[in-house]
Amino acid sequence: GAGVSQSPSNKVTEKGKDVELRCDPISGHTALYWYRQSLGQGLEFLIYFQGNSAPDKSGLPSDRFSAERTGGSVSTLTIQRTQQEDSAVYLCASSLVGGASGNTIYFGEGSWLTVV
Amino acid sequence: EDQVTQSPEALRLQEGESSSLNCSYTVSGLRGLFWYRQDPGKGPEFLFTLYSAGEEKEKERLKATLTKKESFLHITAPKPEDSATYLCAVQAEQTGANNLFFGTGTRLTVIP
């Protein structure tokens, strides 16, 4: 596609429910990233995929968070047993290659998650 | 520990009033410094990448510069459509080239 596509754009869920957020990267981009942006906070790195593998999961805040990528393309971020502190904008990004200096990372519009 | 600090947090300018935004960084082994623009409810939009001290890049009314400790985003004769949050991010050897470490941004408002 022309840009990074994310769905849903908005999600309201009840505390304790599981949610899935989807990301479709720019066509041909091998690297995919998930970030989180909380109100008044900077963007926080969550996980990086190169192809279908995730060599860097260091930013996942707890074991309730997981992500997978299939076919070297679409990725899903899953949050289990959601908590109110999970409320944030979840941003997906992609780049042509990963692990390269100065590699430009392009972002999607984000999925706004509200846990009530 | 890598740190990125942006100042000011918020800036209000009259249309046509030029100014600069600052991004100070402390990282081990800078690989790249990035500027993004973020409009409310949108994802960050890429503006510039700077790789080494002394480098400058320009795009319309924006010019980004880099020293060994900080980067400036100069805005010349801003227009209301330049109103947005401007984010600075670094890519460093310590955090890995796999991700960007972001500052909290400068929220710019340009008044007609």
XYZ file of C-alpha atoms in Angstrom:
228
model
C 0.000 0.000 0.000
C 0.907 3.660 -0.212
C 1.428 4.025 3.515
C 1.360 2.104 6.774
C -2.211 1.073 7.472
C -3.550 0.331 10.959
C -6.851 -0.969 12.237
C -8.969 -0.330 14.135
C -8.387 3.404 14.278
C -10.269 3.546 17.574
C -11.068 0.837 20.096
C -12.873 1.055 23.410
C -12.669 -2.084 25.493
C -13.562 -3.172 28.992
C -10.867 -3.832 31.541
C -9.846 -7.482 31.457
C -10.745 -8.091 27.814
C -8.204 -8.985 25.126
C -7.610 -6.723 22.117
C -5.894 -7.190 18.786
C -4.418 -4.338 16.770
C -3.453 -4.834 13.152
C -0.738 -3.263 11.035
C -0.184 -3.497 7.290
C 3.256 -2.025 6.453
C 4.380 -0.264 3.298
C 4.736 -2.786 0.505
C 8.284 -4.094 0.278
C 9.328 -2.946 3.746
C 11.016 -5.778 5.590
C 11.232 -4.086 8.991
C 8.192 -3.377 11.156
C 7.975 -1.624 14.505
C 5.364 -1.072 17.197
C 5.436 2.011 19.399
C 3.111 3.293 22.104
C 2.271 6.946 22.783
C 0.564 7.811 26.034
C -0.935 11.223 26.749
C 1.854 13.717 27.368
C 4.529 11.081 26.884
C 7.031 10.486 24.134
C 6.792 7.563 21.790
C 7.838 4.338 23.516
C 9.388 1.499 21.513
C 7.689 -1.860 21.970
C 8.966 -4.398 19.436
C 10.829 -4.715 16.133
C 10.352 -7.326 13.413
C 12.769 -8.165 10.637
C 10.765 -10.349 8.307
C 8.685 -12.649 10.500
C 11.103 -12.791 13.406
C 11.349 -10.370 16.322
C 14.999 -9.860 17.262
C 14.121 -7.038 19.651
C 11.171 -7.371 22.030
C 12.797 -5.304 24.745
C 10.061 -2.669 24.899
C 7.094 -4.953 25.592
C 5.925 -3.777 29.045
C 4.645 -7.116 30.341
C 3.830 -10.661 29.297
C 0.289 -9.512 28.563
C 1.682 -7.962 25.396
C 2.618 -10.065 22.384
C 3.009 -9.546 18.676
C 3.408 -11.634 15.596
C 4.071 -11.049 11.948
C 3.150 -13.388 9.142
C 4.234 -13.580 5.508
C 6.743 -10.824 6.128
C 3.871 -8.389 5.959
C 0.900 -7.938 8.296
C 1.518 -7.761 12.038
C -0.839 -8.122 14.982
C -0.227 -6.689 18.441
C -2.243 -8.488 21.112
C -2.893 -7.167 24.591
C -4.396 -9.701 26.975
C -6.417 -8.852 30.086
C -6.290 -5.132 29.320
C -5.717 -2.648 32.133
C -6.562 1.037 32.247
C -2.881 1.947 32.013
C -2.832 0.283 28.592
C -4.901 3.179 27.233
C -2.726 4.875 24.620
C -2.165 5.292 20.916
C -0.433 2.279 19.428
C 1.622 3.270 16.414
C 2.973 0.897 13.821
C 5.865 1.841 11.568
C 7.886 0.242 8.827
C 11.173 0.738 7.037
C 12.782 -0.701 3.943
C 15.359 -2.598 5.948
C 16.075 -2.941 9.619
C 19.239 -2.473 11.596
C 20.729 0.047 9.196
C 22.060 3.424 10.196
C 19.810 6.324 9.414
C 17.086 4.019 8.222
C 13.921 6.123 7.686
C 10.971 4.785 9.646
C 7.485 5.656 8.393
C 4.506 5.643 10.755
C 0.851 4.785 10.426
C -1.983 6.862 11.872
C -2.223 4.768 15.010
C -4.837 2.766 16.858
C -6.359 4.690 19.758
C -7.078 2.261 22.592
C -9.238 3.231 25.540
C -9.705 0.752 28.391
C -12.725 1.503 30.581
C 21.673 6.065 29.387
C 20.367 7.650 26.182
C 18.448 10.868 26.648
C 16.604 13.186 24.294
C 15.281 16.497 25.635
C 13.222 18.901 23.577
C 12.602 22.533 24.398
C 10.468 24.462 24.731
C 7.525 22.163 25.499
C 5.193 24.622 23.800
C 5.757 27.642 21.567
C 3.317 30.231 20.281
C 4.402 32.365 17.339
C 2.758 35.055 15.303
C 2.562 34.272 11.617
C 5.868 35.334 10.077
C 7.764 35.291 13.391
C 10.792 33.023 12.916
C 12.100 30.856 15.759
C 13.971 27.666 16.593
C 13.148 24.438 18.383
C 15.862 22.615 20.300
C 16.642 18.926 20.684
C 19.468 18.056 23.076
C 20.693 14.502 23.107
C 23.022 12.301 25.096
C 23.652 9.022 23.345
C 26.474 6.619 22.848
C 27.297 6.409 19.184
C 24.791 8.502 17.285
C 23.723 6.828 14.071
C 21.088 9.328 13.046
C 18.896 12.135 14.366
C 15.369 12.361 13.013
C 12.763 15.107 12.987
C 9.072 14.284 12.646
C 5.943 16.409 12.564
C 2.799 15.122 14.277
C -0.644 16.627 13.797
C -3.392 15.940 16.369
C -4.866 12.469 15.901
C -2.271 11.519 13.289
C 0.906 9.486 13.181
C 4.327 11.174 12.988
C 5.286 12.409 9.536
C 8.958 12.143 8.600
C 10.769 15.430 7.947
C 14.575 15.015 8.095
C 17.442 12.728 9.007
C 20.804 14.162 10.063
C 23.840 11.936 10.418
C 26.831 14.012 11.474
C 27.717 17.296 13.153
C 27.641 20.234 10.781
C 25.020 18.727 8.546
C 22.007 20.847 7.536
C 18.821 19.975 5.661
C 16.009 22.220 4.420
C 12.420 21.744 3.382
C 10.228 24.749 2.620
C 10.215 26.939 5.756
C 12.087 24.379 7.874
C 15.816 23.913 8.313
C 17.391 21.304 10.579
C 20.952 21.533 11.871
C 23.072 19.189 13.973
C 25.964 19.586 16.404
C 27.591 16.968 18.604
C 25.157 17.698 21.438
C 22.008 19.130 19.913
C 19.871 19.732 16.885
C 17.844 22.785 15.980
C 14.755 22.997 13.829
C 14.600 26.534 12.491
C 11.241 27.771 11.256
C 11.391 30.793 8.981
C 8.306 32.995 8.535
C 5.927 30.314 9.840
C 2.337 29.985 8.671
C -0.663 28.687 10.640
C -0.420 25.363 8.779
C 2.968 24.805 10.436
C 1.138 24.352 13.747
C 1.880 20.819 14.986
C 3.982 18.922 17.479
C 7.565 18.487 16.316
C 9.305 15.339 17.520
C 13.010 14.647 17.655
C 14.358 11.101 17.794
C 17.765 9.467 17.817
C 19.042 6.182 16.550
C 22.054 5.089 18.550
C 24.412 2.176 18.849
C 23.324 1.510 22.447
C 19.603 1.341 21.706
C 20.359 -0.482 18.518
C 19.715 0.584 14.997
C 16.403 -1.193 15.272
C 14.416 1.609 16.816
C 14.212 5.311 17.525
C 14.408 6.944 20.957
C 12.033 9.930 21.033
C 11.825 13.189 22.932
C 8.440 14.397 24.179
C 8.094 17.022 21.474
C 7.534 20.750 21.074
C 3.952 21.820 20.459
C 4.023 24.742 18.015
C 1.087 27.072 17.507
C 1.272 29.723 14.787
C -1.301 32.470 15.186
C -2.613 34.247 12.076
